Structure formats: structure tokens, C-alpha cells
Short mmCIF file of C-alpha atoms in Angstrom, two decimals:
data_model
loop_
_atom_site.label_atom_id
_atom_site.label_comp_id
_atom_site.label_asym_id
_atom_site.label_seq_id
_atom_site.Cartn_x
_atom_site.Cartn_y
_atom_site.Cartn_z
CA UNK A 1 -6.41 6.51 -110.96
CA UNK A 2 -6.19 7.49 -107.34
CA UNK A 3 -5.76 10.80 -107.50
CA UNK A 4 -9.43 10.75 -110.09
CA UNK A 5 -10.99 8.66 -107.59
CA UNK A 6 -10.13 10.84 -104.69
CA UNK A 7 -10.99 14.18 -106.32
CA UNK A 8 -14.12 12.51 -107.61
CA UNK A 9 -15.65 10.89 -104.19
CA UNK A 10 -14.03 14.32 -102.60
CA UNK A 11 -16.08 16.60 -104.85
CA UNK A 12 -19.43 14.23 -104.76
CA UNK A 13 -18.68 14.64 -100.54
CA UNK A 14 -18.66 18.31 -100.51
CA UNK A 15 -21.23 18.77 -103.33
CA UNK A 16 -23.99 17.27 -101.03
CA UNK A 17 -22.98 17.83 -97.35
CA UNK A 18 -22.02 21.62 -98.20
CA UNK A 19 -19.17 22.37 -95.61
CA UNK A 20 -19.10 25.96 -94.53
CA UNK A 21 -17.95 26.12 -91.10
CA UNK A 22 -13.88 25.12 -90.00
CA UNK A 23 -15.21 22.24 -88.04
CA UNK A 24 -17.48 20.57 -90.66
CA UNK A 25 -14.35 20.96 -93.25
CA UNK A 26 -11.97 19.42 -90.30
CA UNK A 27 -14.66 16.57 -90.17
CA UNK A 28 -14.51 16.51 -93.58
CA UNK A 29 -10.70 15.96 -93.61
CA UNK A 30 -11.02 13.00 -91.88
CA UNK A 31 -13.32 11.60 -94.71
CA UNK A 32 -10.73 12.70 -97.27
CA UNK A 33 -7.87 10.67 -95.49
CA UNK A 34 -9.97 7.64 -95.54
CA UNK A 35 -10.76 7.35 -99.49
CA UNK A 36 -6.97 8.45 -99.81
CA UNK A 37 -5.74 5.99 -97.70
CA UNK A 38 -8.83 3.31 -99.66
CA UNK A 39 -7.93 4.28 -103.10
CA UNK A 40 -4.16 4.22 -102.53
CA UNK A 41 -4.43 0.21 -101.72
CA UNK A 42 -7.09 -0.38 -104.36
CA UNK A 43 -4.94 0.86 -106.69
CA UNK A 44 -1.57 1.58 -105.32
CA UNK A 45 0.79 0.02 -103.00
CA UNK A 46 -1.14 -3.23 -101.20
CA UNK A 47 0.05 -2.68 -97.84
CA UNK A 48 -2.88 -4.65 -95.96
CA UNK A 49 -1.28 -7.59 -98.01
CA UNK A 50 2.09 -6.52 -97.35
CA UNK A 51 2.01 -6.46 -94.14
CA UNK A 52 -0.18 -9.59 -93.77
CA UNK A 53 2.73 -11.55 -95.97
CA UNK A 54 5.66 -10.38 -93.07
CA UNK A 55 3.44 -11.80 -90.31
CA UNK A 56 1.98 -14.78 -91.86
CA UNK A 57 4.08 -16.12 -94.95
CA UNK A 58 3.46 -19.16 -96.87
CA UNK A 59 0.37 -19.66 -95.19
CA UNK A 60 -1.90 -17.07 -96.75
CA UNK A 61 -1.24 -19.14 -100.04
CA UNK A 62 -1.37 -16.25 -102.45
CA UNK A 63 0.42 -17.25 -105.22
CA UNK A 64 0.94 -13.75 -106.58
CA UNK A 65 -0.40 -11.29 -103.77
CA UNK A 66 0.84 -8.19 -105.53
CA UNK A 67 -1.57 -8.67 -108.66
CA UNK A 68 -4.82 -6.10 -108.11
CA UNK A 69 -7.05 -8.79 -108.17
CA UNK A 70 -5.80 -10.44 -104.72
CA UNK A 71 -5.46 -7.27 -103.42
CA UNK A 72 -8.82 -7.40 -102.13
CA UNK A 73 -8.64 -8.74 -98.33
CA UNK A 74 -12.09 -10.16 -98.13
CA UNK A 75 -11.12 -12.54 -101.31
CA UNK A 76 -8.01 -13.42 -100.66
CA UNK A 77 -8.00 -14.26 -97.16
CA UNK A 78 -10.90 -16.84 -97.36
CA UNK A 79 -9.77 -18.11 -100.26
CA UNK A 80 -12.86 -16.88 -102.98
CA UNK A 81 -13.14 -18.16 -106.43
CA UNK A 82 -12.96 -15.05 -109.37
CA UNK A 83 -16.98 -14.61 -109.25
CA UNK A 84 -17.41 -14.99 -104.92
CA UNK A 85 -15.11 -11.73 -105.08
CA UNK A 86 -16.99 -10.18 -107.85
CA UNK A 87 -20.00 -11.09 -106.19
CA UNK A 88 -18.57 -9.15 -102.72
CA UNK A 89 -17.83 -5.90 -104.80
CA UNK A 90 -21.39 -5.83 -106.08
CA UNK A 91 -22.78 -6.39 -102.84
CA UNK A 92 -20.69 -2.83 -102.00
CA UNK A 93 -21.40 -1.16 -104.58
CA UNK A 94 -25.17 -1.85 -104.24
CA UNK A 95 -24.84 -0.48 -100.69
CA UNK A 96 -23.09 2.48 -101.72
CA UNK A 97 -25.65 2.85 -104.24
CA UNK A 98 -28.44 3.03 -101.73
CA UNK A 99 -26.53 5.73 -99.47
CA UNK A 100 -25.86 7.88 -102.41
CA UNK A 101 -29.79 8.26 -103.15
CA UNK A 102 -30.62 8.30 -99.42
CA UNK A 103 -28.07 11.63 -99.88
CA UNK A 104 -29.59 12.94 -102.83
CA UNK A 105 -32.85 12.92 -101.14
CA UNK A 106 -31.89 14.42 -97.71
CA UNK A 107 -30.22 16.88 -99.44
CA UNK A 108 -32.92 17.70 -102.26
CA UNK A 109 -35.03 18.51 -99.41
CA UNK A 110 -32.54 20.74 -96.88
CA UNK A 111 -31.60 22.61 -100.31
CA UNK A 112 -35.86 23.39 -100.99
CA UNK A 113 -36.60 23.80 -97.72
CA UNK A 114 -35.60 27.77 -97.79
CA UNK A 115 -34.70 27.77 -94.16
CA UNK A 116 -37.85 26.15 -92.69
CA UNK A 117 -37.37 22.81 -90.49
CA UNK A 118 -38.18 19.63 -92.61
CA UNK A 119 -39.96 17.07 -91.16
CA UNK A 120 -41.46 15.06 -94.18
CA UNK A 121 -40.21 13.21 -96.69
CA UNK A 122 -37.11 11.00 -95.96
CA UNK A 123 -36.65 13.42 -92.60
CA UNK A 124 -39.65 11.43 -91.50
CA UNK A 125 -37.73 8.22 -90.80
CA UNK A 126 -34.51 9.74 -89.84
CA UNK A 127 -32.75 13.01 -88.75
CA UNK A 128 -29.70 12.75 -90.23
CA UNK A 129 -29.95 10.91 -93.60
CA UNK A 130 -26.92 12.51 -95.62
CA UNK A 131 -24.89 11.55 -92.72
CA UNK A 132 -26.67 7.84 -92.78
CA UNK A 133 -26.01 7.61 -96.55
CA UNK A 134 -22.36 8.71 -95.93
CA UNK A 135 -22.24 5.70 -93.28
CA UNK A 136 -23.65 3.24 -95.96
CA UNK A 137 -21.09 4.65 -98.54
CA UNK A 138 -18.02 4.05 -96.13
CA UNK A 139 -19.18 0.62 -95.12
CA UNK A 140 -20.27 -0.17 -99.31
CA UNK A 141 -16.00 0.62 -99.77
CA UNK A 142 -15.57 -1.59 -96.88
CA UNK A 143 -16.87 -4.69 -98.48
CA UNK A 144 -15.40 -3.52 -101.73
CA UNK A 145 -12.27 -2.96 -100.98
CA UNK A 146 -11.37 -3.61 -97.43
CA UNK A 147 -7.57 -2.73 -95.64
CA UNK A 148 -6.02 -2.67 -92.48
CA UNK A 149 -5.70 1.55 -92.15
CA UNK A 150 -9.63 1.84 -93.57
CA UNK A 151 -11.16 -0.39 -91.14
CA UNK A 152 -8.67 1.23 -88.38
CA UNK A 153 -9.98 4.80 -89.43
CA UNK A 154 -13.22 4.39 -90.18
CA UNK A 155 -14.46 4.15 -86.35
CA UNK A 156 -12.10 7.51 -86.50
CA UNK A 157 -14.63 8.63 -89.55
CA UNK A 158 -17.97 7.88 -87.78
CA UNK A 159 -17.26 9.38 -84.18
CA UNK A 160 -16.20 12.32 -86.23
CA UNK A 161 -19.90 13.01 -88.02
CA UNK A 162 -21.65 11.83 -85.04
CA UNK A 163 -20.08 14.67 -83.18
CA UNK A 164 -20.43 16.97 -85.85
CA UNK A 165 -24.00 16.06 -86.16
CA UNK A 166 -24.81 16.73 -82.40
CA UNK A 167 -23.49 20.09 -83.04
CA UNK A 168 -25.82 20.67 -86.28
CA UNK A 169 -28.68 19.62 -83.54
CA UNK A 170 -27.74 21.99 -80.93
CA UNK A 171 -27.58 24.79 -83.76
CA UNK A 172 -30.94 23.78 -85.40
CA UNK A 173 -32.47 23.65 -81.93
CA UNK A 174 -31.38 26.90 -81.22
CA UNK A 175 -33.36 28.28 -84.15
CA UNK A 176 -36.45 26.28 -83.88
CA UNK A 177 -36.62 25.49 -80.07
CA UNK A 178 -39.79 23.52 -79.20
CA UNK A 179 -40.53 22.77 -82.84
CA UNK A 180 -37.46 20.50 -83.20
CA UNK A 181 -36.85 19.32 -79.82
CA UNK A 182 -40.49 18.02 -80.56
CA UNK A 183 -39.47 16.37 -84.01
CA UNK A 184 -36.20 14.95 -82.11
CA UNK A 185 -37.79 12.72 -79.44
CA UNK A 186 -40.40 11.14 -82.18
CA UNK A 187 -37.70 10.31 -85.67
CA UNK A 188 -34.60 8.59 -84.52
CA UNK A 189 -31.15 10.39 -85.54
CA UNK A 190 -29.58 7.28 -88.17
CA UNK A 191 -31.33 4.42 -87.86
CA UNK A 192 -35.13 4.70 -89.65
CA UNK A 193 -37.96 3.62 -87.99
CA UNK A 194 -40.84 2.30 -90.66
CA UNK A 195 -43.23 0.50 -88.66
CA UNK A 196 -45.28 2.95 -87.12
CA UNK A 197 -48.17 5.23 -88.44
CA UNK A 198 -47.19 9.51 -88.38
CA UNK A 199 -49.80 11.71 -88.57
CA UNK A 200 -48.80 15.89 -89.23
CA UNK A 201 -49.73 17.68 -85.93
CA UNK A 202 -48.70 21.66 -86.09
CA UNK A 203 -45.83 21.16 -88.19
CA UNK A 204 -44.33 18.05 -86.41
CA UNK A 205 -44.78 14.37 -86.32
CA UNK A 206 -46.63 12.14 -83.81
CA UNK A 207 -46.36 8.63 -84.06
CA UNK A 208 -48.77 5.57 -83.24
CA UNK A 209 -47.70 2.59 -82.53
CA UNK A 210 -49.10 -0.42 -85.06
#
């Protein structure tokens, strides 16, 4: 089971981010550790509950803490009924839901593009979207399935693709210049903006404030 759920996330990573340069597949690497180092608590070895059992005992009152289903840190910890942790995965899995299409449409659009800068569609909100859905996917296996290495790496994870997405910037302004330096100061990078009108002016966007 971990090794399928590795290879799958792995394949569903490099599938829509495309790596083709050795720094965006180091980046990448660091992605890979995390859902190996998720997946093998989820369903391997519970360290996170491990280790909280040496420091804290008794006092957790887990009355089995090696069962799968108080595995889950979130749960367990605070005590949740059966349905307030089945409630919590949902509530990660809808958030991973809604970075996987904010992927699938970033990427729909770099892939139809043919080489010319994209400006419209989701690009219109923010720069980076498959890099935004990627955060929402990461922080949707938080809530799922929470441990003490994840939440250590994944700060690790996000400096990582922030760098690696500054670097995309300086190559894409390289090739476009004014055009995207343009486009840069008016759409954010991850966090959308919605509440302001764009209008199309030579091939970028200007904004008016409401």
C-alpha cells in the first residue's frame, strides 16, 4: 500500500509539473521524501505515535495506539469520536481535491499555450497555480494524515518550490522581458486576487480597483 500510494502521487506529481531540468527533479525529490515519509505512517510504522507514547505515556489515553485508526494525530490527540476524524479526512481530501483541479487547469493551459506567455484563464488570478495546487495538496495530507517528520518537512517542501519558482520567473522573464515583468506586478505569484475588474491591454492585464 505504500509503495502504490507513493508511485501513484509520484507519477500524478511529475505528470503535471513536467520536470526537465536537474534542479526541478532535485525539488522534486524533496516532494517524493515527503509522501514517503506520509504514506509510511499512514500505513506503516506509526512513529509520530511512537514517539509521542515514550514522552508522554498513560496520559495520551490511547487504549490501542498501534491500530490504523488512532494513528491519525489530529484524532487521537484531542480525543475525536469515529465520525469527528472521518469528518477531518474529508475536510483534506476536499482540499486536495481543489488543488488537483487548480493543477489540471494551470497546466491545461501552459501545455496549449505553444510557447506564448499566458495571461488568461486561471493565470489571471495567480502566477503560479500548479505550484498553489501542489501547496493545497500537501496541506489536504496534512489534515488527513498529519506526523511529526511531515509537518517538520513540509516548510522544507515549500521553500523548495518557492525557490524553484523564482527561477522559472527569471527564465520566463528572460524570454518575454517587458511583457511579463508587466503581467508580474498586476497577478500575485500564489495567493489569487478576485476582487478587482481586468481588462486585456496589448496582451497583458490591467486591473481596476472595485
Amino acid at each position: 500500500m505504500v509503495l502504490f500510494n507513493v508511485i501513484l502521487f509520484g507519477a500524478f506529481v511529475i505528470g503535471f509539473l513536467r520536470p526537465r531540468k536537474k534542479y526541478e527533479w532535485r525539488t522534486l525529490g524533496v516532494f517524493a521524501a515527503f509522501i514517503v515519509a506520509l504514506f509510511t505512517e499512514m500505513y506503516g510504522f506509526p512513529l509520530t505515535i511512537y514517539v509521542l507514547l515514550s514522552v508522554f505515556g498513560s496520559k495520551m489515553g490511547i487504549a490501542d495506539p498501534f491500530q490504523h485508526v488512532n494513528g491519525h494525530l489530529l484524532g487521537t490527540l484531542f480525543g475525536a469520536s469515529e465520525w469527528v476524524k472521518l469528518i477531518i479526512c474529508q475536510l483534506g481530501g476536499f482540499i486536495m481535491l481543489i488543488g488537483l483541479i487548480i493543477m489540471g487547469k494551470g497546466w491545461r493551459q501552459i501545455h496549449t499555450a505553444k510557447g506564448e506567455l499566458v495571461v488568461t484563464g486561471i493565470y489571471s488570478s495567480v502566477r503560479h497555480p500548479q505550484y498553489l495546487g501542489l501547496f493545497l495538496i500537501s496541506i489536504g495530507m496534512l489534515i488527513q494524515w498529519p506526523t511529526l517528520i511531515t509537518l517538520i518537512m513540509w516548510p522544507i517542501l515549500m521553500f523548495a518550490y518557492y525557490r524553484l519558482s523564482m527561477r522559472e520567473e527569471r527564465e520566463v522573464e528572460n524570454i518575454f522581458g517587458d511583457e511579463y515583468q508587466n503581467y508580474r506586478r498586476q497577478v500575485p505569484a500564489f495567493v489569487p486576487r478576485f476582487f478587482y475588474k481586468r481588462k486585456k491591454i496589448d496582451g497583458a492585464m490591467e486591473k481596476d480597483t472595485i
